[in-house]
Amino acid sequence: MDRLARFPLIFHTAMATGLGMFVPAILASRDDLHAMARMFFYIGILTLILTVFIAIATRHQTRHQSSLGHLFSLVCAFLLLPAVQAAPAARLLPDLSLLDAYLDFIACFTTTGIALHADPATYAVPLQFWRAEVAWLGGLLVWIAALAMLSPFNTTRTAPTAPKVKTSDSGPLRKALQVAVPIYTGTTAILWLFLIILGNAPLAAAMLAMATLATSGITLPGTTPAPFSEAGMLLFLALAYSRVWLTARRRALSPQHLVRDPELKLTVLLLAVALAAILSHDWQTLVKGYNTGQLTPLLDTVWGILFTTASHLATAGMTSAHWPDTTGLGLNELVLILLTIIGGGAATTAGGIKLLRVTLLYQSCHAEVDRMLYPSLVVPSTMQADSTLPVRIREAWLFILLFLFAVAMLQLIMTALGVDFTTAFVLVVSALSTNGPLVETVLGINDLLSTLSPAVKITYAAGMITGRIELILIVYLIGQFFR
């Protein structure tokens, strides 16, 4: 493990990509799609051979990796590996251009989960599974990167005297591999077995489990989850609401610590507010259901709202079968957009601004208002002891400003390319928050991006990569490098 940890993240992800191609090869062979099975098998073998040869040739240059080097490796992974992952689809689908295949698997690998070429229901089942598996691998990469290098810069409690970026080695990466891989694969397997027990088909259950853990929303088209399956998926979506499951010690997972966790508390508050806002807006349905005594449809609507809002807050974007149908951009759609912008927890597979940053901004605003109302206020000792709080608040403000700047720039580019304002805004939010299914839920169009120009697709792909890596990390590391 020590020797493997010396290699950059892109090496481990390329090896996982090559090995992962054997799974759709087996599925294609089972369905008597022998040409597709051979394609996945050959490309997987070729990927493994090339990765091993490159690792052997560069083994003397990868003994000491700085944080800036890990960041460069992460960016290269999101830029280069989708070209390898898209190779089977580009060869098997004659009408799929190389650009569309590449951009489509960028959407999968960044866990955005939107199709940029056509409706995925037209693909063969092994290709559909491969898209979900690529998104699952992208989620695993985000977990490993969060433990190895992202969490110290993601508004966590890092002291100002943290080690410089040039002094890190393979130790954090080795620990990240040892922690993230067993937890990520284990929870996916547990959810998969749980969904099978509830009555889902094994393949559909596997794609649902991978979509939940990776928050990609890529499921098997045309399948409806069995009863109570959404409840199990919602339970495992809690991994996308807080970093405490991955980064905390065992004693921090007690019920008392979970209740006090700021990200989980804000999650409950946001979901309660969203549920109350949507139900109060459609109060006529509530009154009608109460007068007729038909409480089952009312409970189904409440569950559909709860699951859908929780899924979009985690940037998974999965929509419940009981989500109320609406036309146009109304309150329900605006609530989903706002929840998507806020996003899930820090150091998770979720995108968006992140719950922890919103909590820090609320604490900052609350403290400033208290100072204005009570000039003689005595600051609690717990806040005085936290010397890193002002630094983390400044980082949160910086990220929000960068996020809004990125929204404005991408919105300007897309409107200049001929996309109408509302559509461009929804596309930009879904790209930067890595929530691709938001486009279909809000706009009601299955294959919107397939009808747009290549320039718009490239802009959308740039937004996906930017939202996945986070601008504040790039700015912070570059600033440390030139300090």
GROMACS .gro file of C-alpha atoms in nm:
model
  483
    1MET     CA    1   0.000   0.000   0.000
    2ASP     CA    2   0.289   0.238   0.077
    3ARG     CA    3   0.433   0.194  -0.271
    4LEU     CA    4   0.095   0.235  -0.439
    5ALA     CA    5   0.021   0.548  -0.236
    6ARG     CA    6   0.326   0.716  -0.389
    7PHE     CA    7   0.152   0.732  -0.723
    8PRO     CA    8  -0.089   1.020  -0.796
    9LEU     CA    9  -0.467   0.998  -0.779
   10ILE     CA   10  -0.499   0.964  -1.154
   11PHE     CA   11  -0.304   0.636  -1.142
   12HIS     CA   12  -0.544   0.476  -0.893
   13THR     CA   13  -0.848   0.606  -1.081
   14ALA     CA   14  -0.715   0.478  -1.415
   15MET     CA   15  -0.658   0.134  -1.264
   16ALA     CA   16  -1.011   0.135  -1.121
   17THR     CA   17  -1.145   0.239  -1.463
   18GLY     CA   18  -0.969  -0.048  -1.637
   19LEU     CA   19  -1.091  -0.301  -1.382
   20GLY     CA   20  -1.441  -0.155  -1.384
   21MET     CA   21  -1.480  -0.220  -1.757
   22PHE     CA   22  -1.488  -0.592  -1.690
   23VAL     CA   23  -1.828  -0.557  -1.517
   24PRO     CA   24  -2.019  -0.428  -1.824
   25ALA     CA   25  -1.824  -0.683  -2.030
   26ILE     CA   26  -1.973  -0.960  -1.815
   27LEU     CA   27  -2.320  -0.805  -1.840
   28ALA     CA   28  -2.289  -0.780  -2.219
   29SER     CA   29  -2.174  -1.141  -2.242
   30ARG     CA   30  -2.472  -1.249  -2.031
   31ASP     CA   31  -2.707  -1.069  -2.272
   32ASP     CA   32  -2.534  -1.228  -2.575
   33LEU     CA   33  -2.390  -0.889  -2.681
   34HIS     CA   34  -2.053  -1.042  -2.761
   35ALA     CA   35  -1.921  -0.752  -2.970
   36MET     CA   36  -1.992  -0.513  -2.683
   37ALA     CA   37  -1.837  -0.753  -2.433
   38ARG     CA   38  -1.519  -0.778  -2.638
   39MET     CA   39  -1.503  -0.400  -2.671
   40PHE     CA   40  -1.521  -0.343  -2.295
   41PHE     CA   41  -1.279  -0.627  -2.226
   42TYR     CA   42  -1.015  -0.514  -2.477
   43ILE     CA   43  -1.029  -0.148  -2.376
   44GLY     CA   44  -1.013  -0.246  -2.009
   45ILE     CA   45  -0.705  -0.462  -2.067
   46LEU     CA   46  -0.542  -0.186  -2.273
   47THR     CA   47  -0.615   0.071  -2.002
   48LEU     CA   48  -0.454  -0.148  -1.735
   49ILE     CA   49  -0.145  -0.218  -1.946
   50LEU     CA   50  -0.088   0.148  -2.036
   51THR     CA   51  -0.143   0.259  -1.675
   52VAL     CA   52   0.110   0.005  -1.544
   53PHE     CA   53   0.367   0.102  -1.808
   54ILE     CA   54   0.330   0.473  -1.730
   55ALA     CA   55   0.355   0.400  -1.357
   56ILE     CA   56   0.675   0.201  -1.407
   57ALA     CA   57   0.826   0.475  -1.624
   58THR     CA   58   0.746   0.747  -1.368
   59ARG     CA   59   0.796   0.558  -1.044
   60HIS     CA   60   1.105   0.761  -0.949
   61GLN     CA   61   0.924   1.092  -0.996
   62THR     CA   62   0.622   1.008  -0.780
   63ARG     CA   63   0.781   0.948  -0.442
   64HIS     CA   64   0.689   1.289  -0.301
   65GLN     CA   65   0.363   1.449  -0.408
   66SER     CA   66   0.278   1.801  -0.295
   67SER     CA   67  -0.080   1.916  -0.246
   68LEU     CA   68  -0.049   2.123  -0.560
   69GLY     CA   69   0.064   1.809  -0.742
   70HIS     CA   70  -0.238   1.620  -0.610
   71LEU     CA   71  -0.462   1.902  -0.729
   72PHE     CA   72  -0.304   1.889  -1.075
   73SER     CA   73  -0.354   1.513  -1.077
   74LEU     CA   74  -0.719   1.559  -0.978
   75VAL     CA   75  -0.780   1.809  -1.258
   76CYS     CA   76  -0.607   1.577  -1.506
   77ALA     CA   77  -0.827   1.290  -1.389
   78PHE     CA   78  -1.146   1.483  -1.463
   79LEU     CA   79  -1.009   1.600  -1.798
   80LEU     CA   80  -0.833   1.289  -1.933
   81LEU     CA   81  -1.002   0.982  -1.788
   82PRO     CA   82  -1.346   1.056  -1.941
   83ALA     CA   83  -1.180   1.012  -2.281
   84VAL     CA   84  -1.084   0.656  -2.181
   85GLN     CA   85  -1.422   0.588  -2.021
   86ALA     CA   86  -1.604   0.713  -2.331
   87ALA     CA   87  -1.406   0.491  -2.572
   88PRO     CA   88  -1.644   0.190  -2.559
   89ALA     CA   89  -1.953   0.407  -2.614
   90ALA     CA   90  -1.787   0.598  -2.898
   91ARG     CA   91  -1.700   0.271  -3.072
   92LEU     CA   92  -2.033   0.098  -3.011
   93LEU     CA   93  -2.267   0.386  -3.102
   94PRO     CA   94  -2.212   0.496  -3.464
   95ASP     CA   95  -2.415   0.816  -3.429
   96LEU     CA   96  -2.223   0.925  -3.119
   97SER     CA   97  -1.945   1.170  -3.199
   98LEU     CA   98  -1.619   1.169  -3.006
   99LEU     CA   99  -1.695   1.510  -2.856
  100ASP     CA  100  -2.041   1.407  -2.736
  101ALA     CA  101  -1.906   1.083  -2.590
  102TYR     CA  102  -1.627   1.266  -2.410
  103LEU     CA  103  -1.857   1.535  -2.266
  104ASP     CA  104  -2.118   1.277  -2.169
  105PHE     CA  105  -1.869   1.085  -1.957
  106ILE     CA  106  -1.739   1.407  -1.803
  107ALA     CA  107  -2.096   1.449  -1.680
  108CYS     CA  108  -2.089   1.095  -1.542
  109PHE     CA  109  -1.742   1.116  -1.385
  110THR     CA  110  -1.817   1.446  -1.209
  111THR     CA  111  -2.133   1.280  -1.067
  112THR     CA  112  -2.351   1.534  -1.250
  113GLY     CA  113  -2.543   1.254  -1.417
  114ILE     CA  114  -2.692   1.430  -1.719
  115ALA     CA  115  -2.687   1.290  -2.073
  116LEU     CA  116  -2.537   1.527  -2.331
  117HIS     CA  117  -2.608   1.314  -2.639
  118ALA     CA  118  -2.944   1.135  -2.627
  119ASP     CA  119  -3.188   0.969  -2.394
  120PRO     CA  120  -2.992   0.698  -2.205
  121ALA     CA  121  -3.298   0.471  -2.232
  122THR     CA  122  -3.195   0.408  -2.593
  123TYR     CA  123  -2.862   0.259  -2.482
  124ALA     CA  124  -2.804  -0.109  -2.417
  125VAL     CA  125  -2.817  -0.214  -2.053
  126PRO     CA  126  -2.437  -0.266  -2.020
  127LEU     CA  127  -2.379   0.090  -2.143
  128GLN     CA  128  -2.635   0.223  -1.899
  129PHE     CA  129  -2.464   0.036  -1.618
  130TRP     CA  130  -2.124   0.165  -1.731
  131ARG     CA  131  -2.246   0.525  -1.704
  132ALA     CA  132  -2.363   0.459  -1.348
  133GLU     CA  133  -2.038   0.282  -1.262
  134VAL     CA  134  -1.827   0.570  -1.395
  135ALA     CA  135  -2.028   0.811  -1.178
  136TRP     CA  136  -1.974   0.579  -0.881
  137LEU     CA  137  -1.598   0.581  -0.944
  138GLY     CA  138  -1.611   0.960  -0.964
  139GLY     CA  139  -1.777   0.970  -0.623
  140LEU     CA  140  -1.507   0.744  -0.481
  141LEU     CA  141  -1.241   0.975  -0.625
  142VAL     CA  142  -1.406   1.272  -0.453
  143TRP     CA  143  -1.407   1.088  -0.120
  144ILE     CA  144  -1.040   0.997  -0.152
  145ALA     CA  145  -0.947   1.350  -0.255
  146ALA     CA  146  -1.150   1.495   0.031
  147LEU     CA  147  -0.959   1.288   0.286
  148ALA     CA  148  -0.619   1.329   0.123
  149MET     CA  149  -0.614   1.696   0.032
  150LEU     CA  150  -0.949   1.875   0.011
  151SER     CA  151  -1.070   1.869   0.370
  152PRO     CA  152  -0.790   2.091   0.508
  153PHE     CA  153  -0.905   2.366   0.272
  154ASN     CA  154  -1.280   2.306   0.283
  155THR     CA  155  -1.373   2.543   0.569
  156THR     CA  156  -1.289   2.287   0.836
  157ARG     CA  157  -1.112   2.349   1.162
  158THR     CA  158  -0.764   2.385   1.026
  159ALA     CA  159  -0.517   2.592   1.219
  160PRO     CA  160  -0.360   2.889   1.044
  161THR     CA  161  -0.021   2.728   1.096
  162ALA     CA  162  -0.109   2.423   0.888
  163PRO     CA  163   0.178   2.262   0.696
  164LYS     CA  164   0.271   2.424   0.368
  165VAL     CA  165   0.152   2.260   0.054
  166LYS     CA  166   0.506   2.166  -0.045
  167THR     CA  167   0.565   1.945   0.258
  168SER     CA  168   0.290   1.683   0.216
  169ASP     CA  169   0.376   1.329   0.111
  170SER     CA  170   0.202   1.003   0.033
  171GLY     CA  171   0.089   0.951   0.393
  172PRO     CA  172  -0.248   1.131   0.360
  173LEU     CA  173  -0.321   0.953   0.033
  174ARG     CA  174  -0.245   0.613   0.186
  175LYS     CA  175  -0.476   0.683   0.481
  176ALA     CA  176  -0.744   0.812   0.247
  177LEU     CA  177  -0.733   0.492   0.042
  178GLN     CA  178  -0.749   0.278   0.356
  179VAL     CA  179  -1.050   0.468   0.495
  180ALA     CA  180  -1.254   0.574   0.191
  181VAL     CA  181  -1.246   0.258  -0.021
  182PRO     CA  182  -1.383   0.014   0.242
  183ILE     CA  183  -1.650   0.257   0.366
  184TYR     CA  184  -1.764   0.359   0.017
  185THR     CA  185  -1.778   0.010  -0.129
  186GLY     CA  186  -1.920  -0.139   0.191
  187THR     CA  187  -2.208   0.108   0.220
  188THR     CA  188  -2.285   0.063  -0.151
  189ALA     CA  189  -2.301  -0.314  -0.107
  190ILE     CA  190  -2.522  -0.282   0.203
  191LEU     CA  191  -2.767  -0.052   0.023
  192TRP     CA  192  -2.766  -0.283  -0.279
  193LEU     CA  193  -2.860  -0.586  -0.068
  194PHE     CA  194  -3.120  -0.381   0.118
  195LEU     CA  195  -3.285  -0.273  -0.209
  196ILE     CA  196  -3.286  -0.632  -0.336
  197ILE     CA  197  -3.459  -0.745  -0.016
  198LEU     CA  198  -3.723  -0.479  -0.073
  199GLY     CA  199  -3.807  -0.635  -0.410
  200ASN     CA  200  -3.593  -0.451  -0.665
  201ALA     CA  201  -3.421  -0.636  -0.947
  202PRO     CA  202  -3.048  -0.690  -0.877
  203LEU     CA  203  -2.925  -0.474  -1.165
  204ALA     CA  204  -3.171  -0.192  -1.094
  205ALA     CA  205  -3.085  -0.212  -0.723
  206ALA     CA  206  -2.712  -0.187  -0.800
  207MET     CA  207  -2.762   0.125  -1.011
  208LEU     CA  208  -2.987   0.280  -0.746
  209ALA     CA  209  -2.725   0.211  -0.479
  210MET     CA  210  -2.443   0.359  -0.687
  211ALA     CA  211  -2.655   0.662  -0.778
  212THR     CA  212  -2.732   0.722  -0.410
  213LEU     CA  213  -2.377   0.693  -0.278
  214ALA     CA  214  -2.227   0.895  -0.564
  215THR     CA  215  -2.521   1.142  -0.569
  216SER     CA  216  -2.526   1.111  -0.949
  217GLY     CA  217  -2.893   1.024  -1.001
  218ILE     CA  218  -2.808   0.780  -1.282
  219THR     CA  219  -3.059   0.496  -1.252
  220LEU     CA  220  -3.188   0.228  -1.486
  221PRO     CA  221  -3.439   0.401  -1.719
  222GLY     CA  222  -3.794   0.275  -1.708
  223THR     CA  223  -3.772   0.117  -1.363
  224THR     CA  224  -3.976   0.225  -1.061
  225PRO     CA  225  -3.825   0.160  -0.717
  226ALA     CA  226  -4.012  -0.092  -0.507
  227PRO     CA  227  -4.211   0.032  -0.205
  228PHE     CA  228  -3.998   0.161   0.080
  229SER     CA  229  -3.690   0.170  -0.148
  230GLU     CA  230  -3.688   0.548  -0.143
  231ALA     CA  231  -3.681   0.538   0.237
  232GLY     CA  232  -3.365   0.326   0.229
  233MET     CA  233  -3.207   0.554  -0.029
  234LEU     CA  234  -3.293   0.859   0.181
  235LEU     CA  235  -3.126   0.698   0.482
  236PHE     CA  236  -2.800   0.653   0.291
  237LEU     CA  237  -2.823   1.003   0.143
  238ALA     CA  238  -2.731   1.120   0.493
  239LEU     CA  239  -2.370   1.044   0.393
  240ALA     CA  240  -2.392   1.345   0.159
  241TYR     CA  241  -2.514   1.585   0.427
  242SER     CA  242  -2.220   1.581   0.665
  243ARG     CA  243  -1.852   1.498   0.666
  244VAL     CA  244  -1.881   1.353   1.017
  245TRP     CA  245  -1.942   1.001   0.880
  246LEU     CA  246  -1.609   1.000   0.699
  247THR     CA  247  -1.374   1.228   0.888
  248ALA     CA  248  -1.482   1.200   1.251
  249ARG     CA  249  -1.348   0.955   1.501
  250ARG     CA  250  -1.562   0.676   1.638
  251ARG     CA  251  -1.657   0.870   1.951
  252ALA     CA  252  -1.790   1.155   1.732
  253LEU     CA  253  -2.058   0.925   1.587
  254SER     CA  254  -2.253   0.905   1.911
  255PRO     CA  255  -2.615   1.029   1.904
  256GLN     CA  256  -2.521   1.340   2.105
  257HIS     CA  257  -2.255   1.445   1.853
  258LEU     CA  258  -2.481   1.374   1.556
  259VAL     CA  259  -2.760   1.586   1.705
  260ARG     CA  260  -2.516   1.873   1.756
  261ASP     CA  261  -2.359   1.844   1.411
  262PRO     CA  262  -2.423   2.182   1.239
  263GLU     CA  263  -2.458   2.033   0.891
  264LEU     CA  264  -2.720   1.776   0.996
  265LYS     CA  265  -2.910   2.038   1.196
  266LEU     CA  266  -2.920   2.272   0.897
  267THR     CA  267  -3.029   1.982   0.674
  268VAL     CA  268  -3.332   1.910   0.893
  269LEU     CA  269  -3.419   2.280   0.907
  270LEU     CA  270  -3.396   2.330   0.531
  271LEU     CA  271  -3.603   2.020   0.453
  272ALA     CA  272  -3.870   2.124   0.704
  273VAL     CA  273  -3.890   2.476   0.557
  274ALA     CA  274  -3.904   2.340   0.202
  275LEU     CA  275  -4.178   2.092   0.293
  276ALA     CA  276  -4.384   2.361   0.468
  277ALA     CA  277  -4.340   2.608   0.179
  278ILE     CA  278  -4.449   2.362  -0.091
  279LEU     CA  279  -4.743   2.227   0.110
  280SER     CA  280  -4.865   2.574   0.206
  281HIS     CA  281  -4.840   2.687  -0.156
  282ASP     CA  282  -5.064   2.396  -0.262
  283TRP     CA  283  -5.300   2.432   0.032
  284GLN     CA  284  -5.607   2.357  -0.177
  285THR     CA  285  -5.492   1.998  -0.223
  286LEU     CA  286  -5.447   1.965   0.153
  287VAL     CA  287  -5.796   2.095   0.223
  288LYS     CA  288  -5.948   1.875  -0.045
  289GLY     CA  289  -5.776   1.564   0.092
  290TYR     CA  290  -5.881   1.647   0.447
  291ASN     CA  291  -6.245   1.706   0.353
  292THR     CA  292  -6.275   1.383   0.155
  293GLY     CA  293  -6.096   1.180   0.420
  294GLN     CA  294  -5.845   1.044   0.169
  295LEU     CA  295  -5.524   1.073   0.367
  296THR     CA  296  -5.323   0.822   0.164
  297PRO     CA  297  -5.272   1.056  -0.137
  298LEU     CA  298  -5.186   1.335   0.105
  299LEU     CA  299  -4.922   1.123   0.278
  300ASP     CA  300  -4.785   1.016  -0.060
  301THR     CA  301  -4.751   1.382  -0.160
  302VAL     CA  302  -4.573   1.467   0.165
  303TRP     CA  303  -4.330   1.180   0.113
  304GLY     CA  304  -4.272   1.274  -0.250
  305ILE     CA  305  -4.187   1.631  -0.151
  306LEU     CA  306  -3.960   1.517   0.132
  307PHE     CA  307  -3.763   1.266  -0.076
  308THR     CA  308  -3.728   1.494  -0.379
  309THR     CA  309  -3.613   1.796  -0.179
  310ALA     CA  310  -3.371   1.582   0.021
  311SER     CA  311  -3.231   1.433  -0.297
  312HIS     CA  312  -3.178   1.774  -0.459
  313LEU     CA  313  -3.019   1.909  -0.142
  314ALA     CA  314  -2.768   1.624  -0.173
  315THR     CA  315  -2.737   1.718  -0.546
  316ALA     CA  316  -2.842   1.365  -0.643
  317GLY     CA  317  -3.148   1.501  -0.822
  318MET     CA  318  -3.362   1.188  -0.797
  319THR     CA  319  -3.735   1.264  -0.815
  320SER     CA  320  -3.995   1.064  -0.626
  321ALA     CA  321  -4.285   0.906  -0.809
  322HIS     CA  322  -4.516   1.104  -0.576
  323TRP     CA  323  -4.360   1.444  -0.651
  324PRO     CA  324  -4.647   1.680  -0.744
  325ASP     CA  325  -4.657   1.757  -1.115
  326THR     CA  326  -4.636   2.125  -1.201
  327THR     CA  327  -4.614   2.326  -1.521
  328GLY     CA  328  -4.365   2.605  -1.571
  329LEU     CA  329  -4.114   2.751  -1.330
  330GLY     CA  330  -4.314   2.779  -1.009
  331LEU     CA  331  -4.246   2.769  -0.637
  332ASN     CA  332  -4.168   2.398  -0.633
  333GLU     CA  333  -3.898   2.438  -0.897
  334LEU     CA  334  -3.751   2.746  -0.728
  335VAL     CA  335  -3.724   2.553  -0.401
  336LEU     CA  336  -3.535   2.274  -0.576
  337ILE     CA  337  -3.300   2.527  -0.739
  338LEU     CA  338  -3.226   2.696  -0.406
  339LEU     CA  339  -3.162   2.363  -0.233
  340THR     CA  340  -2.932   2.259  -0.517
  341ILE     CA  341  -2.734   2.582  -0.487
  342ILE     CA  342  -2.688   2.525  -0.113
  343GLY     CA  343  -2.577   2.166  -0.170
  344GLY     CA  344  -2.472   1.900   0.076
  345GLY     CA  345  -2.195   1.861   0.330
  346ALA     CA  346  -1.828   1.946   0.301
  347ALA     CA  347  -1.591   1.663   0.203
  348THR     CA  348  -1.877   1.464   0.048
  349THR     CA  349  -1.984   1.376  -0.305
  350ALA     CA  350  -2.245   1.653  -0.300
  351GLY     CA  351  -2.189   1.980  -0.484
  352GLY     CA  352  -2.311   2.334  -0.429
  353ILE     CA  353  -2.202   2.596  -0.179
  354LYS     CA  354  -2.208   2.335   0.102
  355LEU     CA  355  -2.402   2.333   0.428
  356LEU     CA  356  -2.101   2.407   0.645
  357ARG     CA  357  -2.030   2.734   0.466
  358VAL     CA  358  -2.393   2.839   0.500
  359THR     CA  359  -2.373   2.761   0.873
  360LEU     CA  360  -2.059   2.969   0.909
  361LEU     CA  361  -2.220   3.263   0.731
  362TYR     CA  362  -2.527   3.237   0.953
  363GLN     CA  363  -2.307   3.241   1.264
  364SER     CA  364  -2.117   3.542   1.131
  365CYS     CA  365  -2.432   3.738   1.047
  366HIS     CA  366  -2.590   3.644   1.380
  367ALA     CA  367  -2.283   3.766   1.569
  368GLU     CA  368  -2.274   4.096   1.377
  369VAL     CA  369  -2.643   4.163   1.443
  370ASP     CA  370  -2.590   4.090   1.813
  371ARG     CA  371  -2.302   4.338   1.821
  372MET     CA  372  -2.520   4.608   1.667
  373LEU     CA  373  -2.813   4.542   1.901
  374TYR     CA  374  -2.604   4.486   2.214
  375PRO     CA  375  -2.276   4.683   2.196
  376SER     CA  376  -2.173   4.561   2.543
  377LEU     CA  377  -2.226   4.196   2.456
  378VAL     CA  378  -1.978   3.956   2.613
  379VAL     CA  379  -1.850   3.702   2.359
  380PRO     CA  380  -1.879   3.341   2.485
  381SER     CA  381  -1.554   3.173   2.575
  382THR     CA  382  -1.619   2.891   2.327
  383MET     CA  383  -1.616   3.138   2.039
  384GLN     CA  384  -1.305   3.311   2.172
  385ALA     CA  385  -1.123   2.979   2.194
  386ASP     CA  386  -1.188   2.905   1.827
  387SER     CA  387  -0.911   3.111   1.668
  388THR     CA  388  -0.978   2.967   1.322
  389LEU     CA  389  -1.340   3.089   1.304
  390PRO     CA  390  -1.261   3.426   1.136
  391VAL     CA  391  -1.043   3.250   0.879
  392ARG     CA  392  -1.314   2.996   0.798
  393ILE     CA  393  -1.577   3.270   0.769
  394ARG     CA  394  -1.359   3.460   0.523
  395GLU     CA  395  -1.308   3.142   0.321
  396ALA     CA  396  -1.686   3.086   0.315
  397TRP     CA  397  -1.748   3.441   0.190
  398LEU     CA  398  -1.474   3.399  -0.070
  399PHE     CA  399  -1.625   3.078  -0.201
  400ILE     CA  400  -1.973   3.229  -0.232
  401LEU     CA  401  -1.833   3.526  -0.424
  402LEU     CA  402  -1.643   3.291  -0.655
  403PHE     CA  403  -1.952   3.075  -0.699
  404LEU     CA  404  -2.166   3.375  -0.792
  405PHE     CA  405  -1.894   3.500  -1.025
  406ALA     CA  406  -1.883   3.162  -1.198
  407VAL     CA  407  -2.264   3.162  -1.229
  408ALA     CA  408  -2.255   3.508  -1.387
  409MET     CA  409  -1.977   3.419  -1.630
  410LEU     CA  410  -2.132   3.092  -1.747
  411GLN     CA  411  -2.473   3.256  -1.770
  412LEU     CA  412  -2.326   3.530  -1.988
  413ILE     CA  413  -2.150   3.279  -2.213
  414MET     CA  414  -2.458   3.060  -2.259
  415THR     CA  415  -2.688   3.350  -2.335
  416ALA     CA  416  -2.433   3.481  -2.584
  417LEU     CA  417  -2.444   3.137  -2.749
  418GLY     CA  418  -2.819   3.166  -2.801
  419VAL     CA  419  -2.966   2.992  -2.494
  420ASP     CA  420  -3.261   3.173  -2.336
  421PHE     CA  421  -3.209   3.323  -1.990
  422THR     CA  422  -3.419   3.077  -1.785
  423THR     CA  423  -3.276   2.768  -1.953
  424ALA     CA  424  -2.921   2.902  -1.922
  425PHE     CA  425  -2.969   2.972  -1.550
  426VAL     CA  426  -3.096   2.621  -1.479
  427LEU     CA  427  -2.810   2.471  -1.682
  428VAL     CA  428  -2.549   2.680  -1.499
  429VAL     CA  429  -2.685   2.590  -1.155
  430SER     CA  430  -2.701   2.220  -1.241
  431ALA     CA  431  -2.344   2.226  -1.378
  432LEU     CA  432  -2.179   2.412  -1.089
  433SER     CA  433  -2.376   2.210  -0.832
  434THR     CA  434  -2.322   1.878  -1.019
  435ASN     CA  435  -2.696   1.809  -1.021
  436GLY     CA  436  -2.778   1.713  -1.379
  437PRO     CA  437  -3.130   1.572  -1.317
  438LEU     CA  438  -3.233   1.921  -1.202
  439VAL     CA  439  -3.264   2.021  -1.569
  440GLU     CA  440  -3.526   1.756  -1.642
  441THR     CA  441  -3.713   1.811  -1.315
  442VAL     CA  442  -3.736   2.189  -1.352
  443LEU     CA  443  -3.763   2.232  -1.728
  444GLY     CA  444  -3.940   1.905  -1.805
  445ILE     CA  445  -3.714   1.818  -2.102
  446ASN     CA  446  -3.538   1.480  -2.109
  447ASP     CA  447  -3.264   1.544  -2.365
  448LEU     CA  448  -3.224   1.921  -2.365
  449LEU     CA  449  -2.846   1.929  -2.404
  450SER     CA  450  -2.856   1.698  -2.705
  451THR     CA  451  -3.040   1.969  -2.898
  452LEU     CA  452  -2.791   2.245  -2.813
  453SER     CA  453  -2.473   2.344  -2.995
  454PRO     CA  454  -2.131   2.191  -2.919
  455ALA     CA  455  -2.016   2.526  -2.776
  456VAL     CA  456  -2.293   2.516  -2.515
  457LYS     CA  457  -2.203   2.156  -2.427
  458ILE     CA  458  -1.836   2.250  -2.381
  459THR     CA  459  -1.939   2.543  -2.160
  460TYR     CA  460  -2.156   2.310  -1.955
  461ALA     CA  461  -1.869   2.061  -1.919
  462ALA     CA  462  -1.639   2.340  -1.801
  463GLY     CA  463  -1.898   2.430  -1.539
  464MET     CA  464  -1.920   2.069  -1.422
  465ILE     CA  465  -1.544   2.040  -1.371
  466THR     CA  466  -1.530   2.381  -1.202
  467GLY     CA  467  -1.809   2.289  -0.964
  468ARG     CA  468  -1.658   1.950  -0.886
  469ILE     CA  469  -1.309   2.077  -0.798
  470GLU     CA  470  -1.424   2.401  -0.631
  471LEU     CA  471  -1.271   2.736  -0.720
  472ILE     CA  472  -1.176   2.823  -0.365
  473LEU     CA  473  -0.942   2.524  -0.346
  474ILE     CA  474  -0.771   2.623  -0.668
  475VAL     CA  475  -0.727   2.983  -0.553
  476TYR     CA  476  -0.603   2.875  -0.209
  477LEU     CA  477  -0.347   2.629  -0.336
  478ILE     CA  478  -0.217   2.862  -0.605
  479GLY     CA  479  -0.184   3.135  -0.344
  480GLN     CA  480   0.009   2.902  -0.114
  481PHE     CA  481   0.232   2.795  -0.404
  482PHE     CA  482   0.333   3.155  -0.484
  483ARG     CA  483   0.363   3.263  -0.121
   0.00000   0.00000   0.00000
